[in-house]
Structures are given as structure tokens and as C-alpha cells.
Amino acid sequence: MPRKPRFYAPGIVHHVAQFALDQTSCFRQDRDYSQCLRFLRDASFDYDCRIHAYALLPSGLHLILAPTDEYGIPRFMQSLARRYVSYLNQAYHRSGSLWTHRFKASAIDAATCLIPVSQYIEFRPVHLGYVAKPQDYRWSSYRNNALGISDGITSHHQAYLELGVDSTRRHRSYKRVADKPQKPSVLREIERCLTLGVPLGSSQFKQELAKILNVLPITLYPRRSFKRDGPQGRHDREYPEPA
């Protein structure tokens, strides 16, 4: 079956994820996480993609990216994947593929969904049992967004800036939201849209996105849906699905 075409609208934020074949060894040591963060920073500058949230996990990585052109995200992810695999192969004398398939991406309505998706991403280490609190995890954007500890990678979207009139109030407001577990229905919808590659947001957002991309709204949706044993019921681990 041919792959479903994917569209990336300049200026629209996207939830992007890449999963590893072995869901426990994408990152083996602290130096691996640090090196991947350097590649993230480099790719952000090279392809003019702003990073608004991220989490590096043993099973892969989650990002919120805002590209300035339609090719930004594919080039960003291709560069990141190539550089990190090359590093990992050299560091551990390995060979072969690291990733399960091409990355997944879902356009999101920043006005209503950027903060919830950021929360989803930064809470993954807690959800997966790596730490008790999001601030205890070193390899995510939580400390930047919630505590004001700059990581040199994360930039703030307008939706984030509207949380408060100054940085202290924004951090406090963001932390109040980010520290709370999300409702299962919210988790399911974020994961559904990411897995299927469909937009997350209101009907108006989806219609406007179709206009920006100059496509029919139906073009943004695949001709398949989840099976009953799909990722809705699997929140205890990451959930790579067939491309």
C-alpha cells in the first residue's frame, strides 16, 4: 500500500515522534542524551525549526516543532536521525537500523492544544515510570518551560507567552498545569492524532489548515482507524504503530 502523503504547514506547530526498534536502548548513557540534544540544537538552526517542547526517552523521542517552510520538519528529522544513528553506531560499534519506521507527525492547534501536548510530552517520563515527578527528568523541556532554567534549545510560542504578563507568572501558570496527570480522554486523543497523522484541534483549525495547504480537508485524514486493541489502552509504554 502506498504511503499516505504528508503535509507540513509553515508556522503551524506539529507534534512529532520517532520510536526506536528496541524500546529500551535508544539512549544508553547520559552522554547519548547530551549528544542528541546537541543534534537537536544544530538541526533547529540548520532547518529553521523552532522547538517548543521535547522529551528524550529510552524508547525514542517526542517533539513540538514549528517549521518556517514545508520542508523544515522532514529535513530536521532526517538530519537528526542520520546524525544520531551515526553517533550511536560509532560509540557502540553497532550497525543496522535504529528506528521502527519513518517519524510520526500531527499538526496541532497552538491556541488550544500546544500546552496540553507539551504537558503530554514532558509527563511521558513520569507516565512510563522513569521518575516520580517531571522536574526529576533531565532530558526534557520541562525545566525550561516550568522552572525557567534555560536549555538553549526550547523557544516559547505565543500560546505559552499568553500564560502570564512576565516570566515568573508564566512559569508558575505552566507548572500548575504541567504537574497534573491528564485525563485519559485527552491522552487518547493526542495519541490517536499522532498515530494516524491527523490534525489535533477544532474543526475551524482543521478547515483553516486545509486552506493553508491548498488541499481538501478529507486529504488530511487516512482511510483507516484504530482497532480495539489500539494505543488507547496502552499508556504504560510507547506505542509505535505500522506506517
mmCIF file with all atom_site columns, C-alpha atoms in Angstrom, residues 13-18 37 40-41 44 49-57 60-66 73 76-77 80 108 113-125 137 139-146 151-157 160 174 178:
data_model
loop_
_atom_site.group_PDB
_atom_site.id
_atom_site.type_symbol
_atom_site.label_atom_id
_atom_site.label_alt_id
_atom_site.label_comp_id
_atom_site.label_asym_id
_atom_site.label_entity_id
_atom_site.label_seq_id
_atom_site.pdbx_PDB_ins_code
_atom_site.Cartn_x
_atom_site.Cartn_y
_atom_site.Cartn_z
_atom_site.occupancy
_atom_site.B_iso_or_equiv
_atom_site.pdbx_formal_charge
_atom_site.auth_seq_id
_atom_site.auth_comp_id
_atom_site.auth_asym_id
_atom_site.auth_atom_id
_atom_site.pdbx_PDB_model_num
ATOM 1  C CA . VAL A 1 13  ? 3.185  23.624 15.300 1.00 0.00 ? 13  VAL A CA 1
ATOM 2  C CA . HIS A 1 14  ? 3.467  19.855 14.979 1.00 0.00 ? 14  HIS A CA 1
ATOM 3  C CA . HIS A 1 15  ? 3.718  17.048 17.500 1.00 0.00 ? 15  HIS A CA 1
ATOM 4  C CA . VAL A 1 16  ? 6.464  14.796 16.114 1.00 0.00 ? 16  VAL A CA 1
ATOM 5  C CA . ALA A 1 17  ? 7.695  11.442 17.420 1.00 0.00 ? 17  ALA A CA 1
ATOM 6  C CA . GLN A 1 18  ? 10.321 8.925  16.388 1.00 0.00 ? 18  GLN A CA 1
ATOM 7  C CA . LEU A 1 37  ? 20.405 17.435 22.466 1.00 0.00 ? 37  LEU A CA 1
ATOM 8  C CA . LEU A 1 40  ? 18.522 18.844 18.172 1.00 0.00 ? 40  LEU A CA 1
ATOM 9  C CA . ARG A 1 41  ? 20.009 22.303 18.616 1.00 0.00 ? 41  ARG A CA 1
ATOM 10 C CA . SER A 1 44  ? 16.872 23.609 14.767 1.00 0.00 ? 44  SER A CA 1
ATOM 11 C CA . CYS A 1 49  ? 12.513 24.806 13.047 1.00 0.00 ? 49  CYS A CA 1
ATOM 12 C CA . ARG A 1 50  ? 11.628 26.119 16.478 1.00 0.00 ? 50  ARG A CA 1
ATOM 13 C CA . ILE A 1 51  ? 11.458 23.551 19.280 1.00 0.00 ? 51  ILE A CA 1
ATOM 14 C CA . HIS A 1 52  ? 8.714  24.322 21.830 1.00 0.00 ? 52  HIS A CA 1
ATOM 15 C CA . ALA A 1 53  ? 8.845  21.073 23.828 1.00 0.00 ? 53  ALA A CA 1
ATOM 16 C CA . TYR A 1 54  ? 10.745 17.788 23.818 1.00 0.00 ? 54  TYR A CA 1
ATOM 17 C CA . ALA A 1 55  ? 11.412 14.597 25.741 1.00 0.00 ? 55  ALA A CA 1
ATOM 18 C CA . LEU A 1 56  ? 14.195 12.111 25.002 1.00 0.00 ? 56  LEU A CA 1
ATOM 19 C CA . LEU A 1 57  ? 13.229 8.617  26.175 1.00 0.00 ? 57  LEU A CA 1
ATOM 20 C CA . GLY A 1 60  ? 12.610 7.304  21.254 1.00 0.00 ? 60  GLY A CA 1
ATOM 21 C CA . LEU A 1 61  ? 11.720 10.973 21.327 1.00 0.00 ? 61  LEU A CA 1
ATOM 22 C CA . HIS A 1 62  ? 8.777  13.394 21.257 1.00 0.00 ? 62  HIS A CA 1
ATOM 23 C CA . LEU A 1 63  ? 8.995  16.968 19.967 1.00 0.00 ? 63  LEU A CA 1
ATOM 24 C CA . ILE A 1 64  ? 6.861  20.006 19.274 1.00 0.00 ? 64  ILE A CA 1
ATOM 25 C CA . LEU A 1 65  ? 8.259  21.702 16.177 1.00 0.00 ? 65  LEU A CA 1
ATOM 26 C CA . ALA A 1 66  ? 7.247  24.836 14.284 1.00 0.00 ? 66  ALA A CA 1
ATOM 27 C CA . ILE A 1 73  ? 10.275 19.107 9.546  1.00 0.00 ? 73  ILE A CA 1
ATOM 28 C CA . PHE A 1 76  ? 15.066 18.368 10.505 1.00 0.00 ? 76  PHE A CA 1
ATOM 29 C CA . MET A 1 77  ? 14.095 14.782 11.327 1.00 0.00 ? 77  MET A CA 1
ATOM 30 C CA . LEU A 1 80  ? 18.642 14.348 13.434 1.00 0.00 ? 80  LEU A CA 1
ATOM 31 C CA . ILE A 1 108 ? -1.788 20.879 16.363 1.00 0.00 ? 108 ILE A CA 1
ATOM 32 C CA . CYS A 1 113 ? -3.543 22.315 22.157 1.00 0.00 ? 113 CYS A CA 1
ATOM 33 C CA . LEU A 1 114 ? 0.068  23.464 22.487 1.00 0.00 ? 114 LEU A CA 1
ATOM 34 C CA . ILE A 1 115 ? 0.061  23.465 26.290 1.00 0.00 ? 115 ILE A CA 1
ATOM 35 C CA . PRO A 1 116 ? -1.749 20.095 26.628 1.00 0.00 ? 116 PRO A CA 1
ATOM 36 C CA . VAL A 1 117 ? 0.594  18.440 24.112 1.00 0.00 ? 117 VAL A CA 1
ATOM 37 C CA . SER A 1 118 ? 3.631  19.979 25.836 1.00 0.00 ? 118 SER A CA 1
ATOM 38 C CA . GLN A 1 119 ? 2.306  18.573 29.096 1.00 0.00 ? 119 GLN A CA 1
ATOM 39 C CA . TYR A 1 120 ? 1.778  15.188 27.463 1.00 0.00 ? 120 TYR A CA 1
ATOM 40 C CA . ILE A 1 121 ? 5.368  15.138 26.188 1.00 0.00 ? 121 ILE A CA 1
ATOM 41 C CA . GLU A 1 122 ? 7.012  16.334 29.405 1.00 0.00 ? 122 GLU A CA 1
ATOM 42 C CA . PHE A 1 123 ? 4.924  13.953 31.530 1.00 0.00 ? 123 PHE A CA 1
ATOM 43 C CA . ARG A 1 124 ? 5.945  10.876 29.497 1.00 0.00 ? 124 ARG A CA 1
ATOM 44 C CA . PRO A 1 125 ? 8.927  10.093 31.779 1.00 0.00 ? 125 PRO A CA 1
ATOM 45 C CA . TYR A 1 137 ? 13.844 14.080 34.469 1.00 0.00 ? 137 TYR A CA 1
ATOM 46 C CA . TRP A 1 139 ? 16.163 15.129 29.295 1.00 0.00 ? 139 TRP A CA 1
ATOM 47 C CA . SER A 1 140 ? 13.004 17.094 28.619 1.00 0.00 ? 140 SER A CA 1
ATOM 48 C CA . SER A 1 141 ? 11.920 20.704 28.176 1.00 0.00 ? 141 SER A CA 1
ATOM 49 C CA . TYR A 1 142 ? 10.045 20.743 31.499 1.00 0.00 ? 142 TYR A CA 1
ATOM 50 C CA . ARG A 1 143 ? 12.717 22.651 33.422 1.00 0.00 ? 143 ARG A CA 1
ATOM 51 C CA . ASN A 1 144 ? 12.830 25.297 30.716 1.00 0.00 ? 144 ASN A CA 1
ATOM 52 C CA . ASN A 1 145 ? 9.056  25.713 30.451 1.00 0.00 ? 145 ASN A CA 1
ATOM 53 C CA . ALA A 1 146 ? 8.065  25.264 34.089 1.00 0.00 ? 146 ALA A CA 1
ATOM 54 C CA . ASP A 1 151 ? 18.373 24.720 28.000 1.00 0.00 ? 151 ASP A CA 1
ATOM 55 C CA . GLY A 1 152 ? 19.426 26.664 24.911 1.00 0.00 ? 152 GLY A CA 1
ATOM 56 C CA . ILE A 1 153 ? 17.016 24.596 22.818 1.00 0.00 ? 153 ILE A CA 1
ATOM 57 C CA . THR A 1 154 ? 13.426 25.399 23.749 1.00 0.00 ? 154 THR A CA 1
ATOM 58 C CA . SER A 1 155 ? 11.753 28.568 22.482 1.00 0.00 ? 155 SER A CA 1
ATOM 59 C CA . HIS A 1 156 ? 8.432  29.951 23.674 1.00 0.00 ? 156 HIS A CA 1
ATOM 60 C CA . HIS A 1 157 ? 5.392  30.059 21.425 1.00 0.00 ? 157 HIS A CA 1
ATOM 61 C CA . TYR A 1 160 ? 2.990  29.998 26.101 1.00 0.00 ? 160 TYR A CA 1
ATOM 62 C CA . TYR A 1 174 ? 2.625  26.420 33.267 1.00 0.00 ? 174 TYR A CA 1
ATOM 63 C CA . ALA A 1 178 ? 2.122  20.501 33.700 1.00 0.00 ? 178 ALA A CA 1
#
